[in-house]
Short mmCIF file of C-alpha atoms in Angstrom, two decimals:
data_model
loop_
_atom_site.label_atom_id
_atom_site.label_comp_id
_atom_site.label_asym_id
_atom_site.label_seq_id
_atom_site.Cartn_x
_atom_site.Cartn_y
_atom_site.Cartn_z
CA MET A 1 0.37 -0.33 0.67
CA GLY A 2 3.89 2.17 -0.36
CA ASP A 3 4.19 4.84 2.74
CA ALA A 4 0.55 5.64 3.34
CA THR A 5 0.18 2.09 5.29
CA ALA A 6 -0.11 4.09 7.87
CA TYR A 7 -2.83 6.77 7.23
CA ALA A 8 -4.94 4.12 5.68
CA ASP A 9 -7.11 3.09 9.15
CA ARG A 10 -7.64 6.59 9.78
CA ILE A 11 -8.59 7.31 5.98
CA GLU A 12 -11.19 4.37 5.56
CA ARG A 13 -13.05 5.89 8.89
CA LEU A 14 -13.21 9.37 8.02
CA ALA A 15 -14.60 8.03 4.57
CA ASP A 16 -16.99 5.92 6.00
CA GLU A 17 -18.05 8.57 8.78
CA ALA A 18 -18.01 11.00 5.96
CA THR A 19 -20.85 8.67 3.77
CA VAL A 20 -22.97 7.61 6.24
CA ALA A 21 -22.78 11.31 8.20
CA ARG A 22 -24.39 12.43 4.55
CA ALA A 23 -26.72 9.70 4.16
CA THR A 24 -28.15 10.53 6.95
CA LEU A 25 -28.35 14.07 7.40
CA ASP A 26 -31.84 15.31 7.74
CA PRO A 27 -31.36 18.36 9.47
CA ASP A 28 -34.29 21.51 10.30
CA PRO A 29 -32.40 24.23 9.43
CA PRO A 30 -30.53 26.10 9.95
CA ASP A 31 -28.62 23.90 12.73
CA ASP A 32 -25.60 25.80 12.98
CA GLU A 33 -24.16 23.25 16.17
CA ARG A 34 -25.08 20.25 13.50
CA ALA A 35 -22.85 21.81 11.17
CA MET A 36 -20.05 23.50 13.46
CA ALA A 37 -19.65 19.42 15.25
CA LEU A 38 -19.20 18.01 11.61
CA LEU A 39 -16.75 20.17 10.76
CA ARG A 40 -15.07 19.71 14.56
CA GLU A 41 -15.34 16.06 14.52
CA GLY A 42 -15.06 15.60 10.41
CA LEU A 43 -13.77 17.46 7.81
CA GLY A 44 -11.22 19.26 10.41
CA PRO A 45 -10.59 15.88 11.16
CA THR A 46 -9.98 14.86 7.60
CA VAL A 47 -8.04 18.07 6.99
CA ALA A 48 -5.99 17.52 9.57
CA LEU A 49 -4.98 14.40 8.45
CA TYR A 50 -3.92 15.35 5.15
CA CYS A 51 -2.18 18.36 6.15
CA GLU A 52 -0.39 15.75 8.51
CA ALA A 53 0.93 13.14 5.89
CA ARG A 54 1.92 16.69 3.54
CA THR A 55 3.93 18.06 5.62
CA GLY A 56 7.14 16.74 8.11
CA GLU A 57 10.50 15.15 7.23
CA SER A 58 8.73 12.12 5.71
CA ILE A 59 6.47 13.41 3.27
CA ALA A 60 3.65 10.34 2.77
CA ARG A 61 2.44 9.18 -0.64
CA PHE A 62 -0.85 8.07 -0.39
CA THR A 63 -2.34 5.22 -2.42
CA THR A 64 -4.50 5.97 -5.52
CA ALA A 65 -7.13 4.52 -3.46
CA GLU A 66 -6.21 6.28 -0.43
CA PHE A 67 -6.76 9.29 -1.86
CA ASP A 68 -9.98 8.82 -3.88
CA ARG A 69 -11.31 8.10 -0.48
CA LEU A 70 -9.97 11.00 1.30
CA GLN A 71 -10.82 13.08 -1.75
CA GLY A 72 -14.40 11.87 -1.18
CA ALA A 73 -14.46 12.28 2.45
CA VAL A 74 -13.79 15.91 2.23
CA ASP A 75 -17.11 15.84 -0.02
CA ASP A 76 -19.62 14.08 1.89
CA TRP A 77 -18.70 16.76 4.72
CA LEU A 78 -19.25 19.55 3.05
CA ALA A 79 -22.32 17.92 1.28
CA ALA A 80 -23.04 17.56 4.48
CA TYR A 81 -22.61 20.82 6.63
CA ALA A 82 -23.99 22.41 2.93
CA ALA A 83 -27.24 20.53 4.92
CA CYS A 84 -26.91 22.03 7.28
CA TYR A 85 -28.50 25.16 6.25
CA GLY A 86 -30.39 24.31 3.65
CA VAL A 87 -28.30 24.41 0.82
CA THR A 88 -27.18 20.75 -1.77
CA VAL A 89 -23.74 21.46 -3.34
CA ASP A 90 -22.51 19.61 -5.59
CA PRO A 91 -19.25 18.74 -4.17
CA ASP A 92 -16.07 18.91 -6.05
CA TYR A 93 -13.64 20.16 -3.65
CA SER A 94 -9.91 19.31 -3.31
CA VAL A 95 -8.72 18.68 -0.07
CA ARG A 96 -5.51 20.10 -0.82
CA VAL A 97 -7.21 23.86 -1.16
CA ALA A 98 -9.21 22.84 1.51
CA ALA A 99 -5.80 22.35 4.23
CA GLU A 100 -4.18 25.65 1.88
CA LEU A 101 -7.18 27.50 3.69
CA LEU A 102 -6.99 25.58 7.12
CA VAL A 103 -3.20 26.65 6.80
CA GLU A 104 -4.18 30.38 5.81
CA THR A 105 -6.43 30.20 8.35
CA HIS A 106 -6.43 28.20 11.42
CA ASP A 107 -10.05 27.77 11.18
CA ILE A 108 -12.12 25.06 9.98
CA ARG A 109 -15.57 27.05 9.59
CA ASP A 110 -14.09 29.68 7.46
CA VAL A 111 -12.90 26.77 5.02
CA ALA A 112 -16.00 25.10 4.74
CA GLN A 113 -17.76 28.80 4.47
CA LEU A 114 -15.05 29.56 1.65
CA LEU A 115 -15.08 26.63 -0.12
CA THR A 116 -18.55 26.26 -0.20
CA ASP A 117 -20.64 29.82 0.04
CA VAL A 118 -22.65 28.26 2.68
CA PRO A 119 -23.83 30.44 4.24
CA GLU A 120 -23.26 33.44 2.31
CA ARG A 121 -21.05 36.19 3.47
#
């Protein structure tokens, strides 16, 4: 599985949780509290995993399957987040861009808002 093997289990867990969150979420918009929980418990750890793997002395090289699962998790978390505000998004977000925004803003809520435009500023 390559250098990313150390991340495989975490990626799978986060991706599975994101899939379930997106599929089962039925918020009563606006649900700011639920949106923040999704960011704290899901999107934040997902983006942090990418940052951790891509910084430091040994940069991890994800397998294609791992990267696809990580990317899909970001999309699912952001779709669930937007749903908390009654907005449907067509997720196609870059985990790399999300990581860059997190480094810039230090705020996962800002990352989600900048990527989805939800809620509108």
